[in-house]
Short mmCIF file of C-alpha atoms in Angstrom, two decimals:
data_model
loop_
_atom_site.label_atom_id
_atom_site.label_comp_id
_atom_site.label_asym_id
_atom_site.label_seq_id
_atom_site.Cartn_x
_atom_site.Cartn_y
_atom_site.Cartn_z
CA MET A 232 110.04 100.83 104.26
CA PHE A 233 109.36 98.27 101.46
CA ALA A 234 112.65 99.02 99.43
CA PRO A 235 113.27 95.08 98.47
CA ALA A 236 109.84 94.78 97.20
CA ARG A 237 109.92 98.12 95.57
CA ARG A 238 112.91 97.19 93.51
CA HIS A 239 112.10 93.95 92.37
CA CYS A 240 108.59 95.37 91.57
CA LEU A 241 109.93 98.52 89.47
CA HIS A 242 112.87 96.54 87.90
CA ASN A 243 109.91 93.94 86.52
CA ALA A 244 106.52 95.59 86.63
CA SER A 245 105.32 92.13 84.63
CA HIS A 246 105.81 90.23 87.49
CA LYS A 247 102.97 87.68 88.15
CA THR A 248 100.81 88.05 91.41
CA ILE A 249 97.57 86.31 92.15
CA ALA A 250 95.27 86.76 94.84
CA SER A 251 95.00 83.96 97.64
CA PRO A 252 91.75 82.71 98.24
CA ILE A 253 89.95 83.12 101.52
CA ILE A 254 90.68 80.23 103.95
CA VAL A 255 87.53 78.48 105.29
CA SER A 256 88.48 76.12 108.16
CA PRO A 257 86.29 72.68 108.11
CA ARG A 258 85.15 71.59 111.45
CA VAL A 259 86.54 67.99 112.89
CA SER A 260 84.24 66.25 115.31
CA SER A 261 86.89 64.44 116.95
CA SER A 262 90.73 64.60 117.17
CA ARG A 263 92.85 61.68 115.69
CA PRO A 264 96.55 61.16 116.02
CA PHE A 265 98.63 62.30 113.11
CA SER A 266 99.10 59.59 110.51
CA SER A 267 102.47 57.42 110.44
CA THR A 268 101.11 55.98 106.88
CA PRO A 269 103.23 56.52 103.71
CA GLN A 270 102.46 60.33 102.97
CA CYS A 271 100.78 61.37 99.63
CA HIS A 272 102.94 64.51 99.09
CA SER A 273 101.46 67.90 98.43
CA LYS A 274 103.54 69.65 95.95
CA ILE A 275 102.76 72.89 98.00
CA GLY A 276 101.93 71.69 101.44
CA GLY A 277 104.82 69.62 101.60
CA ALA A 278 107.53 71.98 100.83
CA PRO A 279 109.35 73.32 103.82
CA LEU A 280 109.15 76.96 104.86
CA SER A 281 112.39 78.90 104.62
CA ILE A 282 112.43 81.42 107.79
CA PRO A 283 114.80 84.30 107.18
CA PRO A 284 117.09 85.11 110.42
CA GLU A 285 115.15 88.66 110.80
CA VAL A 286 111.82 86.77 111.15
CA SER A 287 110.35 85.57 114.19
CA PHE A 288 108.05 82.35 113.79
CA SER A 289 106.13 81.03 116.75
CA VAL A 290 103.19 78.86 117.14
CA ILE A 291 100.69 79.48 119.90
CA PRO A 292 98.62 76.63 121.03
CA PRO A 293 94.99 77.06 121.33
CA THR A 294 93.40 78.23 124.57
CA LYS A 295 90.64 76.02 126.00
CA PRO A 296 87.61 77.64 126.88
CA LYS A 297 86.67 77.44 130.64
CA ARG A 298 83.42 76.05 130.43
CA GLY A 299 84.46 73.73 127.86
CA ARG A 300 81.45 74.34 125.03
CA MET A 301 84.08 74.16 122.32
CA ALA A 302 84.78 70.61 120.95
CA SER A 303 88.17 69.88 121.02
CA GLY A 304 88.50 69.50 117.23
CA GLU A 305 87.27 72.85 116.92
CA LEU A 306 90.59 74.67 118.86
CA LYS A 307 92.95 76.29 116.41
CA ALA A 308 96.51 77.12 117.22
CA THR A 309 97.55 80.68 116.09
CA VAL A 310 100.74 81.30 114.15
CA ALA A 311 102.46 84.56 114.98
CA ILE A 312 105.01 85.95 111.98
CA LYS A 313 107.08 89.26 112.97
CA GLY A 314 109.75 90.90 110.90
CA PRO A 315 111.09 94.22 110.22
CA LEU A 316 108.06 95.53 108.20
CA GLY A 317 105.30 94.41 110.62
CA GLU A 318 103.66 91.18 112.01
CA LEU A 319 100.88 89.04 110.93
CA SER A 320 99.12 85.84 112.58
CA LEU A 321 97.03 83.08 111.00
CA GLN A 322 94.83 80.76 112.74
CA ILE A 323 95.54 77.10 111.31
CA PRO A 324 93.02 74.19 110.94
CA PRO A 325 93.25 71.86 114.12
CA TYR A 326 94.41 69.04 111.82
CA VAL A 327 97.54 70.87 110.86
CA GLU A 328 100.76 70.01 112.47
CA ILE A 329 104.20 72.31 112.43
CA GLU A 330 107.46 70.85 112.71
CA GLN A 331 109.67 73.94 113.44
CA SER A 332 113.30 74.05 113.47
CA GLU A 333 115.77 77.39 113.59
CA ALA A 334 115.51 78.31 110.06
CA ARG A 335 112.67 76.16 108.67
CA ALA A 336 109.06 74.82 109.41
CA VAL A 337 107.24 71.91 107.82
CA LEU A 338 103.66 71.59 107.85
CA ARG A 339 101.65 67.96 107.90
CA ILE A 340 98.29 66.81 108.25
CA GLN A 341 96.66 64.22 110.17
CA ASP A 342 95.05 62.11 106.99
CA HIS A 343 96.40 62.36 103.70
CA LYS A 344 93.21 60.60 102.31
CA ILE A 345 90.81 63.36 103.01
CA ARG A 346 90.88 65.64 100.11
CA GLN A 347 89.74 68.55 102.42
CA GLN A 348 92.64 68.28 104.50
CA ARG A 349 95.11 68.02 101.57
CA GLU A 350 93.77 71.37 99.70
CA MET A 351 93.90 73.22 102.91
CA TRP A 352 97.79 71.71 103.69
CA GLY A 353 98.94 73.66 100.70
CA THR A 354 96.61 76.74 101.06
CA THR A 355 97.86 77.07 104.78
CA ARG A 356 101.35 76.63 103.69
CA ALA A 357 100.90 79.27 100.86
CA TYR A 358 99.57 81.81 103.13
CA LEU A 359 102.38 81.38 105.78
CA GLN A 360 104.90 81.85 102.95
CA ASN A 361 103.22 85.06 101.92
CA TYR A 362 103.27 86.18 105.46
CA ILE A 363 106.91 85.67 105.75
CA LEU A 364 107.60 87.32 102.62
CA GLY A 365 105.41 90.08 103.51
CA VAL A 366 106.91 91.03 106.98
CA SER A 367 110.45 90.69 105.40
CA GLU A 368 110.23 92.33 102.10
CA GLY A 369 106.69 93.31 101.60
CA HIS A 370 104.25 92.53 98.68
CA THR A 371 103.54 95.19 95.86
CA ALA A 372 101.15 95.52 93.10
CA ILE A 373 101.43 98.04 89.91
CA LEU A 374 98.48 99.61 88.31
CA ARG A 375 98.66 100.80 85.15
CA LEU A 376 96.23 103.56 83.70
CA VAL A 377 95.85 103.40 79.99
CA GLY A 378 93.50 105.91 78.13
CA VAL A 379 93.69 109.48 77.11
CA GLY A 380 93.49 111.58 80.07
CA TYR A 381 93.75 108.89 82.61
CA ARG A 382 95.76 109.72 85.33
CA ALA A 383 95.96 109.24 89.39
CA THR A 384 97.28 111.01 92.26
CA ILE A 385 97.46 110.33 96.06
CA GLU A 386 95.63 112.93 98.58
CA SER A 387 95.52 113.48 102.18
CA THR A 388 91.87 114.40 101.97
CA ALA A 389 88.55 113.52 100.11
CA THR A 390 85.08 115.16 99.56
CA THR A 391 83.23 112.12 98.46
CA VAL A 392 84.39 109.43 101.15
CA SER A 393 85.20 109.71 104.88
CA ALA A 394 88.56 108.66 106.55
CA GLU A 395 88.34 105.57 108.49
CA TYR A 396 91.44 105.95 110.38
CA PRO A 397 93.60 108.89 111.39
CA ASP A 398 96.04 110.09 108.66
CA GLN A 399 94.20 107.75 105.98
CA GLN A 400 95.32 108.59 102.18
CA PHE A 401 93.19 108.43 99.32
CA VAL A 402 93.45 107.63 95.76
CA ASN A 403 92.15 109.66 93.51
CA LEU A 404 91.38 108.64 90.08
CA LYS A 405 90.39 110.47 86.55
CA VAL A 406 89.34 107.86 84.15
CA GLY A 407 86.72 109.28 81.88
CA TYR A 408 83.99 110.01 84.59
CA SER A 409 82.58 113.34 85.01
CA HIS A 410 83.79 113.61 88.43
CA PRO A 411 86.90 112.33 90.22
CA ILE A 412 86.98 108.87 91.94
CA GLU A 413 88.35 108.79 95.66
CA LEU A 414 89.27 105.52 97.11
CA GLY A 415 90.45 105.27 100.82
CA VAL A 416 93.80 103.55 100.99
CA PRO A 417 93.26 100.54 103.76
CA LYS A 418 95.36 100.39 106.67
CA GLY A 419 98.56 98.56 106.25
CA VAL A 420 98.88 99.71 102.47
CA LYS A 421 101.14 102.49 101.26
CA ALA A 422 99.99 103.88 97.86
CA SER A 423 102.17 106.20 95.86
CA VAL A 424 102.21 107.26 92.15
CA PRO A 425 105.50 107.00 90.58
CA GLN A 426 104.09 108.41 87.34
CA PRO A 427 100.70 110.22 86.55
CA THR A 428 99.74 106.98 84.94
CA ARG A 429 101.08 104.19 87.32
CA ILE A 430 99.91 103.48 90.92
CA LEU A 431 102.27 101.46 93.29
CA LEU A 432 101.04 99.50 96.03
CA GLU A 433 102.96 98.18 99.07
CA GLY A 434 101.94 96.27 102.17
CA VAL A 435 102.79 93.30 104.24
CA ASP A 436 99.64 91.56 103.35
CA LYS A 437 99.50 90.36 100.07
CA GLU A 438 95.81 89.45 100.24
CA VAL A 439 94.91 93.17 101.00
CA VAL A 440 97.25 94.72 98.83
CA MET A 441 95.80 92.71 95.78
CA GLN A 442 92.05 93.02 96.91
CA PHE A 443 92.65 97.27 96.83
CA ALA A 444 94.44 96.85 93.46
CA ALA A 445 91.17 94.89 92.49
CA GLU A 446 88.83 97.59 93.77
CA ILE A 447 90.85 100.10 91.94
CA ARG A 448 90.43 98.15 88.84
CA GLU A 449 86.56 98.04 89.02
CA TRP A 450 86.26 101.49 88.04
CA ARG A 451 87.76 100.77 84.59
CA LYS A 452 88.08 97.14 83.49
CA PRO A 453 90.36 96.77 80.44
CA GLU A 454 88.02 96.86 77.23
CA PRO A 455 89.14 94.75 74.30
CA TYR A 456 88.41 97.34 71.43
CA LYS A 457 90.55 100.02 72.15
CA GLY A 458 92.90 98.55 74.96
CA LYS A 459 91.84 101.12 77.66
CA GLY A 460 91.45 100.27 81.20
CA ILE A 461 93.22 99.76 84.28
CA PHE A 462 95.69 96.74 84.12
CA VAL A 463 97.08 94.99 87.42
CA ASN A 464 100.79 93.92 87.23
CA ASP A 465 101.39 91.69 83.83
CA GLU A 466 97.58 91.73 82.92
CA THR A 467 97.16 92.32 79.14
CA ILE A 468 94.08 91.79 77.09
CA ARG A 469 93.67 90.77 73.15
CA LEU A 470 92.12 93.30 71.17
CA LYS A 471 89.04 92.65 69.13
CA SER A 472 88.21 94.31 65.91
CA LYS A 473 84.61 95.80 65.34
CA LYS A 474 82.27 94.52 63.71
CA VAL A 475 80.95 96.63 60.54
CA LYS A 476 77.30 96.22 59.45
#
């Protein structure tokens, strides 16, 4: 299902992946026309989005409330992105406009002088790019278990946690505790164990994949004296020498 992303990730396990921050859309008290003044380009926000032929990219206008309780500046459009691996959607701030053609889309903002708009410009564009890549190729994360006796398995049942949805799988960790650690795999994420000391996570939503990787890592953070722990993707740690009294 996630063959393109899996081949790339297994070929180069050191591929750097960074979790995206959570989007917080600021409120705008009044609507205003999009700026026609010379643009202050954002290196990320101003870059066009490339839309593969197999991906459907559509902007759904906001629905106005019947009683008009919500200010016009708070209405948010929704971008729906659908591909062979799944479908994702994202609400965009009211000051972001999308100009779309057949194979690309460009984001613009109302006022380039407002720092918050410039920041959300790049953040929104980064999220949309990750969504396009997710529904077309998928996102992956590889976790390396480093330590004597450290290993992981994928189980269909668990004894310490309950299933949150039908057919949920569980990651079973043995990382030096007196009891196994069981973690439910989030919906939309596929987990596998190519080797006893490797965990491969795959999914369409990069944020969900990396968040689950971070939860697994929390059980054995890499330590700097023996170099043991759970490492995500290309993560490394500089070893320290023990102080002798």
